[in-house]
Amino acid sequence: SSFPKESHKKIISIIQKYLPLPTQVSILDVGCANGSFLLLLSKMLPNHDFQMTGIDLHPNLLEIAKKNINGIHTIISPIEELKSDIGLFDVITCLGTFSVFDDFKLPFTKLYNLMAKKGLLIIFTEFNEFPIDVIVRYKDAQNESAKFESGWNIFSKYSVEKILQDYPDLTYQWVDFKMPFSLKKQADHMRSWTIKTESDNFQQVNGAQQLVNQSILYVTKE
């Protein structure tokens, strides 16, 4: 939390506008990892009473989240197997997770069913401005036992909007995200870094030679 992600700060500013007055809020963070986003949220919006639930597939990361965030409820589960009895949530966040899915509608429908009335759903991932959906498989060629992994899939905004139109009680908005400073290469070649291009001083790229363009999709439920 000492060096928060720029995307996390941007997303929290959206939540702050949605929750202008201090209130009790149930929030679900899907793919929460070690809870860094939820911890930052509690620090940036200290006047709100957040009832936090974090979901992830990695028990060791959830243990870190429980140590850092008092009262957090954690669940080990993939999105597609979430049970409706975990409750309804005022705010649901899914940050950097949707790119592992080959299909947008299934996980989205799961999260829609967990939204409370007047709820807010925020999805942050790579989206394509062009009407092209992209499925990616990659592996580390230096690791002889590595298998092809899913991730870095890109859904087009066109396809996503067609799905959203099936839900008449939803309204949505796009906020494009641009990295405001440079990022250096890391040991993991699939962690994005930045290069300078003609149109962007800090264009994100990754080791699959993808130009990474991210957007925040936030959806509200009547």
PDB file of C-alpha atoms in Angstrom:
ATOM      1  CA  SER A   1       0.000   0.000   0.000  1.00  0.00           C
ATOM      2  CA  SER A   2       3.037   2.293   0.199  1.00  0.00           C
ATOM      3  CA  PHE A   3       3.291   2.240  -3.610  1.00  0.00           C
ATOM      4  CA  PRO A   4      -0.308   1.767  -4.816  1.00  0.00           C
ATOM      5  CA  LYS A   5      -1.107   1.019  -8.430  1.00  0.00           C
ATOM      6  CA  GLU A   6      -2.272   3.999 -10.456  1.00  0.00           C
ATOM      7  CA  SER A   7      -5.213   1.944 -11.691  1.00  0.00           C
ATOM      8  CA  HIS A   8      -6.271   1.234  -8.102  1.00  0.00           C
ATOM      9  CA  LYS A   9      -6.252   4.931  -7.245  1.00  0.00           C
ATOM     10  CA  LYS A  10      -8.339   5.710 -10.337  1.00  0.00           C
ATOM     11  CA  ILE A  11     -10.874   3.018  -9.481  1.00  0.00           C
ATOM     12  CA  ILE A  12     -11.173   4.207  -5.893  1.00  0.00           C
ATOM     13  CA  SER A  13     -11.923   7.711  -7.173  1.00  0.00           C
ATOM     14  CA  ILE A  14     -14.872   6.217  -9.105  1.00  0.00           C
ATOM     15  CA  ILE A  15     -16.102   4.430  -5.974  1.00  0.00           C
ATOM     16  CA  GLN A  16     -15.765   7.654  -4.003  1.00  0.00           C
ATOM     17  CA  LYS A  17     -18.024   9.478  -6.474  1.00  0.00           C
ATOM     18  CA  TYR A  18     -20.508   6.635  -6.242  1.00  0.00           C
ATOM     19  CA  LEU A  19     -20.413   6.771  -2.412  1.00  0.00           C
ATOM     20  CA  PRO A  20     -20.211  10.520  -1.680  1.00  0.00           C
ATOM     21  CA  LEU A  21     -21.452  10.179   1.913  1.00  0.00           C
ATOM     22  CA  PRO A  22     -20.070   7.888   4.644  1.00  0.00           C
ATOM     23  CA  THR A  23     -22.115   4.709   4.756  1.00  0.00           C
ATOM     24  CA  GLN A  24     -21.967   0.985   5.414  1.00  0.00           C
ATOM     25  CA  VAL A  25     -20.912  -0.799   2.228  1.00  0.00           C
ATOM     26  CA  SER A  26     -20.568  -4.476   1.393  1.00  0.00           C
ATOM     27  CA  ILE A  27     -17.777  -4.969  -1.142  1.00  0.00           C
ATOM     28  CA  LEU A  28     -16.599  -8.053  -2.995  1.00  0.00           C
ATOM     29  CA  ASP A  29     -13.162  -8.064  -4.641  1.00  0.00           C
ATOM     30  CA  VAL A  30     -12.871 -10.944  -7.110  1.00  0.00           C
ATOM     31  CA  GLY A  31      -9.295 -12.038  -7.681  1.00  0.00           C
ATOM     32  CA  CYS A  32      -8.219 -10.044  -4.625  1.00  0.00           C
ATOM     33  CA  ALA A  33      -4.778 -11.736  -4.295  1.00  0.00           C
ATOM     34  CA  ASN A  34      -3.131 -10.375  -1.111  1.00  0.00           C
ATOM     35  CA  GLY A  35      -5.829  -7.744  -0.591  1.00  0.00           C
ATOM     36  CA  SER A  36      -3.755  -4.749  -1.682  1.00  0.00           C
ATOM     37  CA  PHE A  37      -6.706  -3.023  -3.377  1.00  0.00           C
ATOM     38  CA  LEU A  38      -9.046  -3.483  -0.412  1.00  0.00           C
ATOM     39  CA  LEU A  39      -6.373  -2.255   1.986  1.00  0.00           C
ATOM     40  CA  LEU A  40      -5.831   0.874  -0.111  1.00  0.00           C
ATOM     41  CA  LEU A  41      -9.597   1.404  -0.324  1.00  0.00           C
ATOM     42  CA  SER A  42      -9.933   1.349   3.463  1.00  0.00           C
ATOM     43  CA  LYS A  43      -7.108   3.873   3.784  1.00  0.00           C
ATOM     44  CA  MET A  44      -8.349   6.267   1.090  1.00  0.00           C
ATOM     45  CA  LEU A  45     -12.004   6.149   2.218  1.00  0.00           C
ATOM     46  CA  PRO A  46     -11.659   5.743   5.999  1.00  0.00           C
ATOM     47  CA  ASN A  47     -15.098   7.194   6.821  1.00  0.00           C
ATOM     48  CA  HIS A  48     -16.956   4.347   5.120  1.00  0.00           C
ATOM     49  CA  ASP A  49     -17.793   1.160   7.002  1.00  0.00           C
ATOM     50  CA  PHE A  50     -16.684  -1.476   4.507  1.00  0.00           C
ATOM     51  CA  GLN A  51     -17.732  -5.079   4.983  1.00  0.00           C
ATOM     52  CA  MET A  52     -15.068  -6.720   2.826  1.00  0.00           C
ATOM     53  CA  THR A  53     -15.045 -10.075   1.065  1.00  0.00           C
ATOM     54  CA  GLY A  54     -12.110 -11.225  -1.027  1.00  0.00           C
ATOM     55  CA  ILE A  55     -12.121 -14.151  -3.443  1.00  0.00           C
ATOM     56  CA  ASP A  56      -9.050 -15.800  -4.928  1.00  0.00           C
ATOM     57  CA  LEU A  57      -7.669 -19.199  -5.923  1.00  0.00           C
ATOM     58  CA  HIS A  58      -4.463 -18.923  -3.882  1.00  0.00           C
ATOM     59  CA  PRO A  59      -4.799 -19.662  -0.136  1.00  0.00           C
ATOM     60  CA  ASN A  60      -1.361 -18.217   0.676  1.00  0.00           C
ATOM     61  CA  LEU A  61      -2.346 -14.827  -0.753  1.00  0.00           C
ATOM     62  CA  LEU A  62      -5.649 -14.861   1.118  1.00  0.00           C
ATOM     63  CA  GLU A  63      -3.756 -15.505   4.364  1.00  0.00           C
ATOM     64  CA  ILE A  64      -1.763 -12.316   3.743  1.00  0.00           C
ATOM     65  CA  ALA A  65      -5.022 -10.445   3.117  1.00  0.00           C
ATOM     66  CA  LYS A  66      -6.441 -11.674   6.430  1.00  0.00           C
ATOM     67  CA  LYS A  67      -3.337 -10.511   8.278  1.00  0.00           C
ATOM     68  CA  ASN A  68      -3.462  -7.031   6.738  1.00  0.00           C
ATOM     69  CA  ILE A  69      -7.208  -6.337   6.782  1.00  0.00           C
ATOM     70  CA  ASN A  70      -9.236  -6.685   9.956  1.00  0.00           C
ATOM     71  CA  GLY A  71     -12.520  -8.524   9.546  1.00  0.00           C
ATOM     72  CA  ILE A  72     -12.123  -9.473   5.895  1.00  0.00           C
ATOM     73  CA  HIS A  73     -14.040 -12.581   4.804  1.00  0.00           C
ATOM     74  CA  THR A  74     -12.161 -14.722   2.294  1.00  0.00           C
ATOM     75  CA  ILE A  75     -13.354 -17.393  -0.128  1.00  0.00           C
ATOM     76  CA  ILE A  76     -11.316 -19.795  -2.259  1.00  0.00           C
ATOM     77  CA  SER A  77     -13.249 -20.208  -5.499  1.00  0.00           C
ATOM     78  CA  PRO A  78     -13.143 -19.488  -9.237  1.00  0.00           C
ATOM     79  CA  ILE A  79     -15.662 -16.905 -10.437  1.00  0.00           C
ATOM     80  CA  GLU A  80     -17.726 -19.426 -12.374  1.00  0.00           C
ATOM     81  CA  GLU A  81     -18.348 -21.491  -9.207  1.00  0.00           C
ATOM     82  CA  LEU A  82     -19.399 -18.655  -6.893  1.00  0.00           C
ATOM     83  CA  LYS A  83     -22.511 -19.514  -4.906  1.00  0.00           C
ATOM     84  CA  SER A  84     -25.403 -17.075  -4.668  1.00  0.00           C
ATOM     85  CA  ASP A  85     -25.658 -17.678  -0.916  1.00  0.00           C
ATOM     86  CA  ILE A  86     -22.533 -15.590  -0.277  1.00  0.00           C
ATOM     87  CA  GLY A  87     -24.906 -12.614  -0.424  1.00  0.00           C
ATOM     88  CA  LEU A  88     -25.489  -9.486  -2.471  1.00  0.00           C
ATOM     89  CA  PHE A  89     -22.931  -6.698  -2.620  1.00  0.00           C
ATOM     90  CA  ASP A  90     -23.126  -2.931  -2.962  1.00  0.00           C
ATOM     91  CA  VAL A  91     -19.777  -2.813  -4.779  1.00  0.00           C
ATOM     92  CA  ILE A  92     -18.046  -5.574  -6.748  1.00  0.00           C
ATOM     93  CA  THR A  93     -14.573  -5.159  -8.212  1.00  0.00           C
ATOM     94  CA  CYS A  94     -12.794  -7.481 -10.626  1.00  0.00           C
ATOM     95  CA  LEU A  95      -9.407  -6.034 -11.451  1.00  0.00           C
ATOM     96  CA  GLY A  96      -7.046  -7.644 -13.955  1.00  0.00           C
ATOM     97  CA  THR A  97      -8.900 -10.958 -13.861  1.00  0.00           C
ATOM     98  CA  PHE A  98     -11.248 -11.123 -16.854  1.00  0.00           C
ATOM     99  CA  SER A  99      -8.396 -11.590 -19.328  1.00  0.00           C
ATOM    100  CA  VAL A 100      -8.048 -15.247 -18.245  1.00  0.00           C
ATOM    101  CA  PHE A 101     -11.543 -16.080 -19.558  1.00  0.00           C
ATOM    102  CA  ASP A 102     -12.316 -17.126 -23.119  1.00  0.00           C
ATOM    103  CA  ASP A 103     -15.942 -16.085 -22.629  1.00  0.00           C
ATOM    104  CA  PHE A 104     -17.050 -12.767 -21.112  1.00  0.00           C
ATOM    105  CA  LYS A 105     -20.719 -13.547 -20.533  1.00  0.00           C
ATOM    106  CA  LEU A 106     -20.440 -16.440 -18.045  1.00  0.00           C
ATOM    107  CA  PRO A 107     -18.329 -14.673 -15.392  1.00  0.00           C
ATOM    108  CA  PHE A 108     -20.176 -11.402 -15.984  1.00  0.00           C
ATOM    109  CA  THR A 109     -23.557 -13.069 -15.388  1.00  0.00           C
ATOM    110  CA  LYS A 110     -22.211 -14.585 -12.169  1.00  0.00           C
ATOM    111  CA  LEU A 111     -21.184 -11.155 -10.890  1.00  0.00           C
ATOM    112  CA  TYR A 112     -24.434  -9.546 -12.069  1.00  0.00           C
ATOM    113  CA  ASN A 113     -26.367 -12.003  -9.913  1.00  0.00           C
ATOM    114  CA  LEU A 114     -24.306 -10.926  -6.877  1.00  0.00           C
ATOM    115  CA  MET A 115     -25.012  -7.204  -7.348  1.00  0.00           C
ATOM    116  CA  ALA A 116     -27.420  -5.598  -4.906  1.00  0.00           C
ATOM    117  CA  LYS A 117     -29.985  -3.121  -6.173  1.00  0.00           C
ATOM    118  CA  LYS A 118     -28.273   0.209  -6.818  1.00  0.00           C
ATOM    119  CA  GLY A 119     -25.045  -1.796  -6.858  1.00  0.00           C
ATOM    120  CA  LEU A 120     -21.804  -0.944  -8.643  1.00  0.00           C
ATOM    121  CA  LEU A 121     -19.646  -3.399 -10.605  1.00  0.00           C
ATOM    122  CA  ILE A 122     -16.170  -2.376 -11.778  1.00  0.00           C
ATOM    123  CA  ILE A 123     -14.174  -4.474 -14.258  1.00  0.00           C
ATOM    124  CA  PHE A 124     -10.630  -3.419 -15.110  1.00  0.00           C
ATOM    125  CA  THR A 125      -8.850  -5.275 -17.892  1.00  0.00           C
ATOM    126  CA  GLU A 126      -7.699  -5.069 -21.514  1.00  0.00           C
ATOM    127  CA  PHE A 127     -10.460  -4.075 -23.942  1.00  0.00           C
ATOM    128  CA  ASN A 128     -10.262  -3.610 -27.701  1.00  0.00           C
ATOM    129  CA  GLU A 129     -11.554  -0.428 -29.331  1.00  0.00           C
ATOM    130  CA  PHE A 130     -11.922  -2.391 -32.575  1.00  0.00           C
ATOM    131  CA  PRO A 131     -14.662  -5.044 -32.981  1.00  0.00           C
ATOM    132  CA  ILE A 132     -12.155  -7.890 -32.636  1.00  0.00           C
ATOM    133  CA  ASP A 133     -12.035 -10.424 -29.795  1.00  0.00           C
ATOM    134  CA  VAL A 134      -8.632 -12.007 -29.148  1.00  0.00           C
ATOM    135  CA  ILE A 135      -7.825 -15.280 -27.362  1.00  0.00           C
ATOM    136  CA  VAL A 136      -4.222 -15.661 -26.184  1.00  0.00           C
ATOM    137  CA  ARG A 137      -2.211 -18.695 -25.065  1.00  0.00           C
ATOM    138  CA  TYR A 138       1.373 -18.354 -23.883  1.00  0.00           C
ATOM    139  CA  LYS A 139       4.097 -20.258 -22.055  1.00  0.00           C
ATOM    140  CA  ASP A 140       7.636 -19.677 -20.845  1.00  0.00           C
ATOM    141  CA  ALA A 141       9.831 -21.304 -23.499  1.00  0.00           C
ATOM    142  CA  GLN A 142      12.741 -21.514 -21.023  1.00  0.00           C
ATOM    143  CA  ASN A 143      10.741 -23.814 -18.751  1.00  0.00           C
ATOM    144  CA  GLU A 144      10.623 -27.258 -20.353  1.00  0.00           C
ATOM    145  CA  SER A 145       7.707 -28.359 -18.148  1.00  0.00           C
ATOM    146  CA  ALA A 146       5.624 -25.228 -18.793  1.00  0.00           C
ATOM    147  CA  LYS A 147       2.222 -25.580 -20.398  1.00  0.00           C
ATOM    148  CA  PHE A 148       0.320 -23.010 -22.389  1.00  0.00           C
ATOM    149  CA  GLU A 149      -1.619 -20.708 -20.065  1.00  0.00           C
ATOM    150  CA  SER A 150      -4.670 -18.536 -20.568  1.00  0.00           C
ATOM    151  CA  GLY A 151      -4.421 -14.833 -19.908  1.00  0.00           C
ATOM    152  CA  TRP A 152      -4.140 -11.512 -21.707  1.00  0.00           C
ATOM    153  CA  ASN A 153      -7.305 -12.254 -23.679  1.00  0.00           C
ATOM    154  CA  ILE A 154      -8.881  -9.099 -25.100  1.00  0.00           C
ATOM    155  CA  PHE A 155     -12.641  -8.633 -25.417  1.00  0.00           C
ATOM    156  CA  SER A 156     -13.862  -5.938 -27.767  1.00  0.00           C
ATOM    157  CA  LYS A 157     -16.007  -3.159 -26.359  1.00  0.00           C
ATOM    158  CA  TYR A 158     -18.443  -4.018 -29.155  1.00  0.00           C
ATOM    159  CA  SER A 159     -18.941  -7.583 -27.881  1.00  0.00           C
ATOM    160  CA  VAL A 160     -19.183  -6.472 -24.270  1.00  0.00           C
ATOM    161  CA  GLU A 161     -21.802  -3.831 -25.044  1.00  0.00           C
ATOM    162  CA  LYS A 162     -23.905  -6.410 -26.911  1.00  0.00           C
ATOM    163  CA  ILE A 163     -23.924  -8.531 -23.743  1.00  0.00           C
ATOM    164  CA  LEU A 164     -24.737  -5.567 -21.513  1.00  0.00           C
ATOM    165  CA  GLN A 165     -27.741  -4.719 -23.674  1.00  0.00           C
ATOM    166  CA  ASP A 166     -29.351  -7.980 -22.522  1.00  0.00           C
ATOM    167  CA  TYR A 167     -29.685  -6.469 -19.029  1.00  0.00           C
ATOM    168  CA  PRO A 168     -32.210  -3.603 -19.151  1.00  0.00           C
ATOM    169  CA  ASP A 169     -31.633  -2.733 -15.488  1.00  0.00           C
ATOM    170  CA  LEU A 170     -27.968  -1.882 -16.090  1.00  0.00           C
ATOM    171  CA  THR A 171     -26.225   1.293 -17.172  1.00  0.00           C
ATOM    172  CA  TYR A 172     -22.533   1.391 -17.990  1.00  0.00           C
ATOM    173  CA  GLN A 173     -19.649   3.693 -18.763  1.00  0.00           C
ATOM    174  CA  TRP A 174     -16.096   3.291 -20.054  1.00  0.00           C
ATOM    175  CA  VAL A 175     -13.060   5.068 -18.624  1.00  0.00           C
ATOM    176  CA  ASP A 176      -9.848   4.462 -20.564  1.00  0.00           C
ATOM    177  CA  PHE A 177      -6.727   4.068 -18.458  1.00  0.00           C
ATOM    178  CA  LYS A 178      -3.277   5.317 -19.470  1.00  0.00           C
ATOM    179  CA  MET A 179      -0.117   4.744 -17.492  1.00  0.00           C
ATOM    180  CA  PRO A 180       1.150   8.191 -16.391  1.00  0.00           C
ATOM    181  CA  PHE A 181       4.799   7.194 -15.978  1.00  0.00           C
ATOM    182  CA  SER A 182       7.326   4.645 -17.224  1.00  0.00           C
ATOM    183  CA  LEU A 183       7.556   1.051 -16.015  1.00  0.00           C
ATOM    184  CA  LYS A 184      10.746  -0.996 -16.262  1.00  0.00           C
ATOM    185  CA  LYS A 185      10.993  -4.586 -17.451  1.00  0.00           C
ATOM    186  CA  GLN A 186      10.815  -7.229 -14.739  1.00  0.00           C
ATOM    187  CA  ALA A 187      12.084 -10.776 -14.486  1.00  0.00           C
ATOM    188  CA  ASP A 188       8.630 -12.048 -15.416  1.00  0.00           C
ATOM    189  CA  HIS A 189       8.375 -11.188 -19.119  1.00  0.00           C
ATOM    190  CA  MET A 190       4.574 -11.214 -18.948  1.00  0.00           C
ATOM    191  CA  ARG A 191       4.533  -8.342 -16.469  1.00  0.00           C
ATOM    192  CA  SER A 192       3.937  -5.287 -18.614  1.00  0.00           C
ATOM    193  CA  TRP A 193       6.399  -2.418 -19.000  1.00  0.00           C
ATOM    194  CA  THR A 194       6.253   0.802 -21.006  1.00  0.00           C
ATOM    195  CA  ILE A 195       7.799   2.051 -24.238  1.00  0.00           C
ATOM    196  CA  LYS A 196       7.545   5.362 -26.074  1.00  0.00           C
ATOM    197  CA  THR A 197       5.478   5.401 -29.277  1.00  0.00           C
ATOM    198  CA  GLU A 198       4.350   8.159 -31.621  1.00  0.00           C
ATOM    199  CA  SER A 199       1.037   8.496 -29.788  1.00  0.00           C
ATOM    200  CA  ASP A 200       1.919   7.502 -26.217  1.00  0.00           C
ATOM    201  CA  ASN A 201       4.979   8.190 -24.091  1.00  0.00           C
ATOM    202  CA  PHE A 202       4.098   5.309 -21.762  1.00  0.00           C
ATOM    203  CA  GLN A 203       2.554   2.599 -23.922  1.00  0.00           C
ATOM    204  CA  GLN A 204       2.324  -0.667 -22.012  1.00  0.00           C
ATOM    205  CA  VAL A 205       3.658  -3.825 -23.687  1.00  0.00           C
ATOM    206  CA  ASN A 206       4.332  -7.387 -22.556  1.00  0.00           C
ATOM    207  CA  GLY A 207       6.557 -10.306 -23.499  1.00  0.00           C
ATOM    208  CA  ALA A 208       3.942 -11.659 -25.913  1.00  0.00           C
ATOM    209  CA  GLN A 209       4.604  -8.504 -27.982  1.00  0.00           C
ATOM    210  CA  GLN A 210       1.153  -7.158 -27.196  1.00  0.00           C
ATOM    211  CA  LEU A 211       0.390  -3.486 -26.885  1.00  0.00           C
ATOM    212  CA  VAL A 212      -1.621  -3.406 -23.656  1.00  0.00           C
ATOM    213  CA  ASN A 213      -4.553  -0.967 -23.646  1.00  0.00           C
ATOM    214  CA  GLN A 214      -6.737  -1.088 -20.559  1.00  0.00           C
ATOM    215  CA  SER A 215     -10.092   0.376 -19.631  1.00  0.00           C
ATOM    216  CA  ILE A 216     -12.302   0.560 -16.592  1.00  0.00           C
ATOM    217  CA  LEU A 217     -15.852  -0.629 -17.212  1.00  0.00           C
ATOM    218  CA  TYR A 218     -18.228   0.388 -14.473  1.00  0.00           C
ATOM    219  CA  VAL A 219     -21.770  -0.837 -14.383  1.00  0.00           C
ATOM    220  CA  THR A 220     -24.628   0.260 -12.132  1.00  0.00           C
ATOM    221  CA  LYS A 221     -27.810  -1.656 -11.386  1.00  0.00           C
ATOM    222  CA  GLU A 222     -31.205   0.001 -10.958  1.00  0.00           C
TER     223      GLU A 222
END
